[in-house]
mmCIF file of C-alpha atoms in Angstrom:
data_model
loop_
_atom_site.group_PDB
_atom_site.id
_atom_site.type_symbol
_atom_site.label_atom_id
_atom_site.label_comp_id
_atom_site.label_asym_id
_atom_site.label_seq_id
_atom_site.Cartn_x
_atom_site.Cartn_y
_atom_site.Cartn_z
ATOM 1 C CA UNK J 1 45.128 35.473 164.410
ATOM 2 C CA UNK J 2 45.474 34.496 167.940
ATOM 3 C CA UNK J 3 46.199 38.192 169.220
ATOM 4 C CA UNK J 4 49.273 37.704 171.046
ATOM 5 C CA UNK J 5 51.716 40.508 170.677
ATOM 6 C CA UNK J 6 55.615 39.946 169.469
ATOM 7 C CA UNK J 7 57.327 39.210 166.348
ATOM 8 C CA UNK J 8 55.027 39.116 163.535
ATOM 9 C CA UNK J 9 55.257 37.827 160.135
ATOM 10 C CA UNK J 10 53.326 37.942 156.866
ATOM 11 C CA UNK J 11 51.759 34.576 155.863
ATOM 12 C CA UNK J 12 49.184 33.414 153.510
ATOM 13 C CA UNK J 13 46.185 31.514 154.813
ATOM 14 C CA UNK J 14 43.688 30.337 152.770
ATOM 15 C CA UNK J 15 44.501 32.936 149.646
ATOM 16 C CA UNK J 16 44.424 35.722 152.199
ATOM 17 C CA UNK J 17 47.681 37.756 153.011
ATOM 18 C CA UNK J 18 47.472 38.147 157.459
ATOM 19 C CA UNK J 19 49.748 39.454 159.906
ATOM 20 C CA UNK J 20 50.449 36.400 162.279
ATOM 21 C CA UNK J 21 52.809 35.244 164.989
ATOM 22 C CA UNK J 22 55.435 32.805 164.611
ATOM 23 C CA UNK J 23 52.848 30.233 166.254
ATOM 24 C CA UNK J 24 50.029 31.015 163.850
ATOM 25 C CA UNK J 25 52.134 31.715 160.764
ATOM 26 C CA UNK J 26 52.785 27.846 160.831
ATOM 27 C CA UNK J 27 49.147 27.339 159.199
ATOM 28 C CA UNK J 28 50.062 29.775 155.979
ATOM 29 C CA UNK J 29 53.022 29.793 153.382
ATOM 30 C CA UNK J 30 55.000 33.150 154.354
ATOM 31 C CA UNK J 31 54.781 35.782 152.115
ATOM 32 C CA UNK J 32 57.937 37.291 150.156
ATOM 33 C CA UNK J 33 57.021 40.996 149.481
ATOM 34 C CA UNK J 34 58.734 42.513 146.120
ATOM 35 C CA UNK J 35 58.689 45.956 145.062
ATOM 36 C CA UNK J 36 55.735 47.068 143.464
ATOM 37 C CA UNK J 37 56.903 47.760 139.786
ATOM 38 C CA UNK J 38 55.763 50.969 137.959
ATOM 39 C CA UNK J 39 52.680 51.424 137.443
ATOM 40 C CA UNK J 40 53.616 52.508 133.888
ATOM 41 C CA UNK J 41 52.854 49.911 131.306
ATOM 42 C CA UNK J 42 55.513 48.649 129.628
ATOM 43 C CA UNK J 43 54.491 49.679 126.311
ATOM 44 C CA UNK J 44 51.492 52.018 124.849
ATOM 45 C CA UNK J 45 49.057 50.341 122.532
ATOM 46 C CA UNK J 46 48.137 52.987 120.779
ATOM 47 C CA UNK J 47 51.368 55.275 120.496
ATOM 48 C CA UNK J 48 51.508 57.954 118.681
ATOM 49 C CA UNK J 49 55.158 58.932 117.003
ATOM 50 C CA UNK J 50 55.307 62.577 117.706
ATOM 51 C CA UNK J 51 56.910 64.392 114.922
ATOM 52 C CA UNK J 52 59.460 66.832 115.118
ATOM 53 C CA UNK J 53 57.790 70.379 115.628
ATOM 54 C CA UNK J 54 58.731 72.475 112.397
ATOM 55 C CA UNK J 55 57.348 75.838 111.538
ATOM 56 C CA UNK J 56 54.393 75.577 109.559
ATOM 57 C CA UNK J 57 55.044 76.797 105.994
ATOM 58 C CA UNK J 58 53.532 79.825 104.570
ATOM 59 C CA UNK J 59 52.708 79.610 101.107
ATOM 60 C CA UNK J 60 52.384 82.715 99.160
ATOM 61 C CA UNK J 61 49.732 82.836 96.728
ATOM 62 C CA UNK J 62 51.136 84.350 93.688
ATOM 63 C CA UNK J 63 50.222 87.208 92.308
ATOM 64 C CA UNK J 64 47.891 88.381 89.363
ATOM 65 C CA UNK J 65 48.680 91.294 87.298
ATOM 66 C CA UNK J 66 45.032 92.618 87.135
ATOM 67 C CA UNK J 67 45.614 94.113 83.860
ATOM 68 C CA UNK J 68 46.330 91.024 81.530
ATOM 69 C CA UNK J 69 43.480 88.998 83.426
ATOM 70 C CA UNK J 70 40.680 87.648 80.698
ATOM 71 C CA UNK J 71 37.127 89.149 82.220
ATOM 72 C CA UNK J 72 33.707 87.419 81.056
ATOM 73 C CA UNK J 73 32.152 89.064 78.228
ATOM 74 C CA UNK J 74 28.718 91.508 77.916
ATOM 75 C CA UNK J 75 25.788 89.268 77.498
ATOM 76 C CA UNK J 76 27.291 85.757 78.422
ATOM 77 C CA UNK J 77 23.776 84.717 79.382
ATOM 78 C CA UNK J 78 22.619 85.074 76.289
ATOM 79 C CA UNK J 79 25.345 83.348 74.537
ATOM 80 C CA UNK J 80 25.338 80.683 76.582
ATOM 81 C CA UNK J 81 21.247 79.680 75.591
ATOM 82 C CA UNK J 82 21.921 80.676 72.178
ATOM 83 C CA UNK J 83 24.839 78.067 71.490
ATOM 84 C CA UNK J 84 23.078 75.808 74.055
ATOM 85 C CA UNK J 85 19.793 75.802 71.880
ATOM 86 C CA UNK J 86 22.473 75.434 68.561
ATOM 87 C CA UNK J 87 23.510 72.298 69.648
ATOM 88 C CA UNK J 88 20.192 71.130 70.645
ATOM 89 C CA UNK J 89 20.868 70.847 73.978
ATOM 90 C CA UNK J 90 17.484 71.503 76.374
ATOM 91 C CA UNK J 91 18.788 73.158 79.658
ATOM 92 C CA UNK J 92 18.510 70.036 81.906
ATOM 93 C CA UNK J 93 20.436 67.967 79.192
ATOM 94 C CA UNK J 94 23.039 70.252 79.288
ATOM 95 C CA UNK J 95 23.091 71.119 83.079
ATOM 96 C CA UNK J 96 23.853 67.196 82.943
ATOM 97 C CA UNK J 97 26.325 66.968 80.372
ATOM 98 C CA UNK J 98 28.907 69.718 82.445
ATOM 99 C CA UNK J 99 27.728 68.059 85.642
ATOM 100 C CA UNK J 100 26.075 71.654 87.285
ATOM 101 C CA UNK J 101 22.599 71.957 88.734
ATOM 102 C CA UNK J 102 19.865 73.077 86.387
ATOM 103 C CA UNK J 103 18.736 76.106 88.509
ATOM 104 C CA UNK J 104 22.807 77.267 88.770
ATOM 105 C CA UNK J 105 22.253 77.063 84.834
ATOM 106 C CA UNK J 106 19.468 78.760 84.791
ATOM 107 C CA UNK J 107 20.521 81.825 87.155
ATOM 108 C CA UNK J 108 24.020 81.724 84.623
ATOM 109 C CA UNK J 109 21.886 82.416 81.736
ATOM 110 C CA UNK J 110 19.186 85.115 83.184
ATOM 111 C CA UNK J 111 22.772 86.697 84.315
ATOM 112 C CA UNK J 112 22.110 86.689 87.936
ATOM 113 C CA UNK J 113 24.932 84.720 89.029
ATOM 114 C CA UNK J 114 28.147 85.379 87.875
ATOM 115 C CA UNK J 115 29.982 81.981 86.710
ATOM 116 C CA UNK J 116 33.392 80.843 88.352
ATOM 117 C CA UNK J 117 36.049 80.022 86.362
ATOM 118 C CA UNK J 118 35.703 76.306 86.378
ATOM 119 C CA UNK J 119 31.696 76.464 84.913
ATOM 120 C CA UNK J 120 32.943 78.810 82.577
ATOM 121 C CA UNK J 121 35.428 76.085 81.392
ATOM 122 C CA UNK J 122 33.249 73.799 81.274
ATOM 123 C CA UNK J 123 30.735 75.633 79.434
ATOM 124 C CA UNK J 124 33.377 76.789 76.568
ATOM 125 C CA UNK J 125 34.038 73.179 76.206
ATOM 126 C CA UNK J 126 30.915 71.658 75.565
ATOM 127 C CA UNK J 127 29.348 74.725 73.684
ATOM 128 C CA UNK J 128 32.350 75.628 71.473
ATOM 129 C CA UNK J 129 32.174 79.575 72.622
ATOM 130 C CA UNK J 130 34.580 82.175 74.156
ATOM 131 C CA UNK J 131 32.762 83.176 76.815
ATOM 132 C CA UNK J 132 36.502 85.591 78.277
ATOM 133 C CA UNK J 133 38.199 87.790 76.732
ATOM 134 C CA UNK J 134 41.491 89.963 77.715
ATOM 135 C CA UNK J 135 41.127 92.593 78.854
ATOM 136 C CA UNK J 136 42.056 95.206 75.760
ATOM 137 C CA UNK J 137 44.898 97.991 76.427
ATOM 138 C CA UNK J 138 42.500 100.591 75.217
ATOM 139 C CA UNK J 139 40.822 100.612 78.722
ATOM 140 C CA UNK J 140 43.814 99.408 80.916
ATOM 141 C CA UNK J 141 43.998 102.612 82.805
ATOM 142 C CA UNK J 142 42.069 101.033 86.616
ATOM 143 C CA UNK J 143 39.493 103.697 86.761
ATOM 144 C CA UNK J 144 37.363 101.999 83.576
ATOM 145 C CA UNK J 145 38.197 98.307 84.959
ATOM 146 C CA UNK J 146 36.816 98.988 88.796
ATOM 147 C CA UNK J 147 33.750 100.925 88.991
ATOM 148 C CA UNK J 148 33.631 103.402 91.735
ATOM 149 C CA UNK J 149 30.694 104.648 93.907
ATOM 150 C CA UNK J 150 29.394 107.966 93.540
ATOM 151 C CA UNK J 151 30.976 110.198 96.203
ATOM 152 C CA UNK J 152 30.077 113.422 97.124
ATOM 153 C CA UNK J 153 33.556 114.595 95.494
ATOM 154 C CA UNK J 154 32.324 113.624 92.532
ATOM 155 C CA UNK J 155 28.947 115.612 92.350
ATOM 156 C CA UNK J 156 30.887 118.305 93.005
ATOM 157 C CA UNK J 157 32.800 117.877 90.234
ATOM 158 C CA UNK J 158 30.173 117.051 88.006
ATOM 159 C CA UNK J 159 28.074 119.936 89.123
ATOM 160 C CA UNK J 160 31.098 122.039 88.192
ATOM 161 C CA UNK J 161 31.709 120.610 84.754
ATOM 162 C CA UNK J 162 28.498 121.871 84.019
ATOM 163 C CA UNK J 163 28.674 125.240 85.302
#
């Protein structure tokens, strides 16, 4: 405060923390520094347990023999609106009752959209129809079951069938 050089001493004076010597610091309360504690809180208010790290588990999906699958029978469409209009049911009624969109109905029955199992479920429910059926052993053999593309392997085999 005054400027004179010497032993100097840290004192409070008027709530502000000065440098002063042993003539000025008589004005203040001196000043006890302590060691600055962490600057880590003590705690975290929002901490998150960490788990321990396992390996994620793969599940397998399991496995479907192809052969004894049930497919959806020829002309579904058709059955559906036939036991639909049976039971008096008018398509937006219906569409409704099995909780599916009218237009999804609609596309089911013109046979543009094949069903998924769970509609198809549903439908067989409410209606009272078989709309699956297993597949029969008669046509088990793959070739009938997938239908393949027309390669140019083939049209030469045809051509030579006929030959």
């Amino acid at each position: 405060m005054c400027g004179s050089e010497g032993f100097i001493t840290l004192v409070e004076i008027d709530h502000v923390e000065l440098y002063a010597c042993s003539k000025c610091a008589k004005f203040g309360k001196p000043v006890v520094k302590r060691p600055k504690p962490d600057q880590r809180p003590r705690y975290k208010k929002h901490q998150v347990q960490s788990k321990a790290k396992t390996k994620p588990v793969t599940r397998i999906p399991p496995k479907k023999d192809f052969l004894h699958d049930k497919i959806l029978v020829d002309g579904y469409g058709h059955l559906i609106q036939e036991a639909r209009k049976e039971h008096g049911y008018g398509r937006a009624q219906f569409a409704g009752l099995i909780k599916e969109k009218e237009t999804l109905l609609a596309r089911i029955e013109a046979e543009k959209v094949i069903p998924t199992d769970r509609v198809v479920s549903k439908i067989e429910r409410e209606l009272d129809i078989e709309l699956k059926t297993d597949i029969s052993e008669e046509s088990s053999s793959v070739d009938d079951i997938i239908p393949r593309a027309t390669t140019i392997g083939s049209i030469a085999k045809i051509k030579r069938k006929q030959k």
